[in-house]
Amino acid sequence: IDELNGKIYAQKRLDREDRSAWRFLVLATDENGDGLTGFADVLVEVRDINDNAPKFLCTSDGCFVGHVPENSPADTSIMEMRATDLDDPKAGKNAVLTYRIVQNVRNEINLNLFSINPATGTIYTVLRSLDREVEDRYLVVVEAMDGGGLSGTGTATIVVSDVNDHPPVFTQRVYTTSMAEDLDINSEVLAVSATDGDEGENSVMTYSILGGDDDRKFFIETDKVNRRGVVRLKKKIDFEKPHERTFNLTVKVEDADFFSLAYCVIQVEDSNDHAPVFFPQFYDVGSMFEDVPVGTIVAQVTAVDLDSGHNGKFSYSITPESDPFQQFLVDKSGWVVVADSLDREKVSQHRLMILATDMGSPALTGSAIVLVTIQDVNDNGPEFEAPYRPIVWENTIAPQEVRMNDTSILLHAVDRDTSPNGGPFSIRLLMLTSDVTNFNLTDLRNGSAMITALRTFDREQQKQYLLPILMIDSGSPPMSSTNTLTIIIGDRNDHPHTPGHSEFIVYNYEVYHIPAEHESWEDVRENILNYNEEGGGEQDQVRCYFHSPLIKSSEGSQEEVHPGGAPPACPHGAGPAPHCAMDFRNYVARIIWEADHDNLALPVDTCQVYCTEGTGSGAGSLSSLSSAFPEDDFCYEWLPTWGPKFKGLSDLYHRRACDSD
């Protein structure tokens, strides 16, 4: 303020938008400030000028976001775009705003999609052409201009919200699949899927079976996560029923307002769920004679299998347990025939189990019984009832009855054939040898006979007599057989004894090596098996038996070896025994090979070497046969002094002693 004239000045630039009025007190003093004072209340109003452009100020995230349902009609209000101008709305037109779209969205025919009210800033739809499935969000730039020509812009986000204007549509018109007949309940048969252009609740779909399943064999469940329908089995399918081999289901998918249809063709594949069945399951074919020729037809069996394809094809067979002798066979047509000769005496009735096994996986089997009774023919001659071994004692006064066993003097005949082809029998002696002249046979005509000894016997002259006995049955034609009865002459103590002697040999061998000086198998055999030297040489080897010598190899195995396969006797005065049989020869060859390849083999240890070894040697006898002390008590430290021949033995025992320490 000028202190002399009272003019008030602005010292800095004023901003009405910052402060629109100033109020202050002015003092006036006379006499240079020493006089009286007067007061004045001054109000200064700042007059507006158009110095602020309009601004779109957003106080929240969604203030410039508008929502409009798709397919909305023209002139549908979407949102308001409000700008702010800090100028004084009362001062002229500085704060009077008008709106216009400076960046619009055009459709395919170049028409604007939106319009705006220039006074209010309300945005409207121009056409009924908004489709969320085409575009669900638009950006529109709006300009606000005040009366002074200043302007500002803002961007409006227009979100097109969904309405249920699209029906769900199956991805396929027809679905085809196949399923096994034996599929488990609740198993998935096939899956169908559909799409819906809408979103949210408008795209929630539900699946159902509309037709083609009168027996309710299937059901469909909606998988909301994967937006599909799963057809599952509700009841078992039977392929053998013609109407259950193919299903044509009509499937429906629907949302809140719309639906669509598809078709599911399900082909059922046969499973091997039926075993072959025989009609009938029991065949009683009556009887046949045991002498029927091979190839004779017994019966024809018939089976059916309700399955189809390989599952319905089957082959026939006979269980081995029901035909252990393989006397029958069955062909692919079910004809059961005789494959081998029959024998009523072995099996009088055959209970054949016929199997029909199909070609499924796994294979199934049905069975039937074929009962065949075998009739007898006269194909067996009479024979002794028991293996008789009668004894007639020597020096017994003749005639005497010959006892067949302890309880009877009668010889009984039997016939394995049935009664028409059996007794009564005719029994008589055949005069084929001189033995028969010493006996008489009486046929009792009841299937038995009695034998009488006609003279006194001496067992030291003949020990047994063989009687050929002819027996004839009553079959048609009759069958005969000749059985030999052996009669033993029992011994009596009717001779004094004379001096005699008996010898035996005990063998205990541990063979590890056959010395090189035995150049012939004769020597090998004599030194291993036939050693019986008593100082007299070969002539001492009288009436001796080679009793199973036990030969032990270096591997520890033991074998009982018989030259020639059995222990032969050495007759009195016999010379050297014959060569060993091939089994013993091979055995000795193997022992030699093992000994030659065994670095730890001990020296030879036999009876003969024991008698002679050590002569001229400081080692003395190396045999363990006469060792009076246990092996652990021996001291082996002297072995190296016996010469280079004992180096290997010294190393062996030295190493062994170290191991024990």
mmCIF file of C-alpha atoms in Angstrom, residues 56 98-106 112 114-116 123 139-145 151-156:
data_model
loop_
_atom_site.group_PDB
_atom_site.id
_atom_site.type_symbol
_atom_site.label_atom_id
_atom_site.label_comp_id
_atom_site.label_asym_id
_atom_site.label_seq_id
_atom_site.Cartn_x
_atom_site.Cartn_y
_atom_site.Cartn_z
ATOM 1 C CA PHE A 56 -10.251 -35.826 -15.978
ATOM 2 C CA THR A 98 -18.344 -29.389 -23.535
ATOM 3 C CA TYR A 99 -17.433 -33.005 -24.382
ATOM 4 C CA ARG A 100 -16.655 -34.828 -27.554
ATOM 5 C CA ILE A 101 -15.085 -38.167 -28.568
ATOM 6 C CA VAL A 102 -11.817 -37.533 -30.258
ATOM 7 C CA GLN A 103 -10.896 -41.210 -30.698
ATOM 8 C CA ASN A 104 -13.871 -43.476 -31.344
ATOM 9 C CA VAL A 105 -14.199 -47.160 -32.310
ATOM 10 C CA ARG A 106 -15.607 -48.079 -35.682
ATOM 11 C CA ASN A 112 -18.804 -45.215 -34.861
ATOM 12 C CA PHE A 114 -20.174 -44.854 -29.393
ATOM 13 C CA SER A 115 -21.472 -41.282 -28.984
ATOM 14 C CA ILE A 116 -21.281 -38.784 -26.116
ATOM 15 C CA ILE A 123 -21.379 -42.128 -23.445
ATOM 16 C CA LEU A 139 -10.948 -47.741 -25.291
ATOM 17 C CA VAL A 140 -12.534 -44.368 -26.157
ATOM 18 C CA VAL A 141 -10.656 -41.020 -25.846
ATOM 19 C CA VAL A 142 -12.907 -38.118 -24.712
ATOM 20 C CA GLU A 143 -12.030 -34.413 -24.863
ATOM 21 C CA ALA A 144 -13.436 -31.805 -22.440
ATOM 22 C CA MET A 145 -13.170 -28.124 -23.564
ATOM 23 C CA SER A 151 -9.174 -28.616 -23.242
ATOM 24 C CA GLY A 152 -8.119 -31.899 -21.645
ATOM 25 C CA THR A 153 -8.564 -35.553 -22.605
ATOM 26 C CA GLY A 154 -9.361 -38.748 -20.767
ATOM 27 C CA THR A 155 -9.691 -42.407 -21.764
ATOM 28 C CA ALA A 156 -12.854 -44.296 -21.106
#
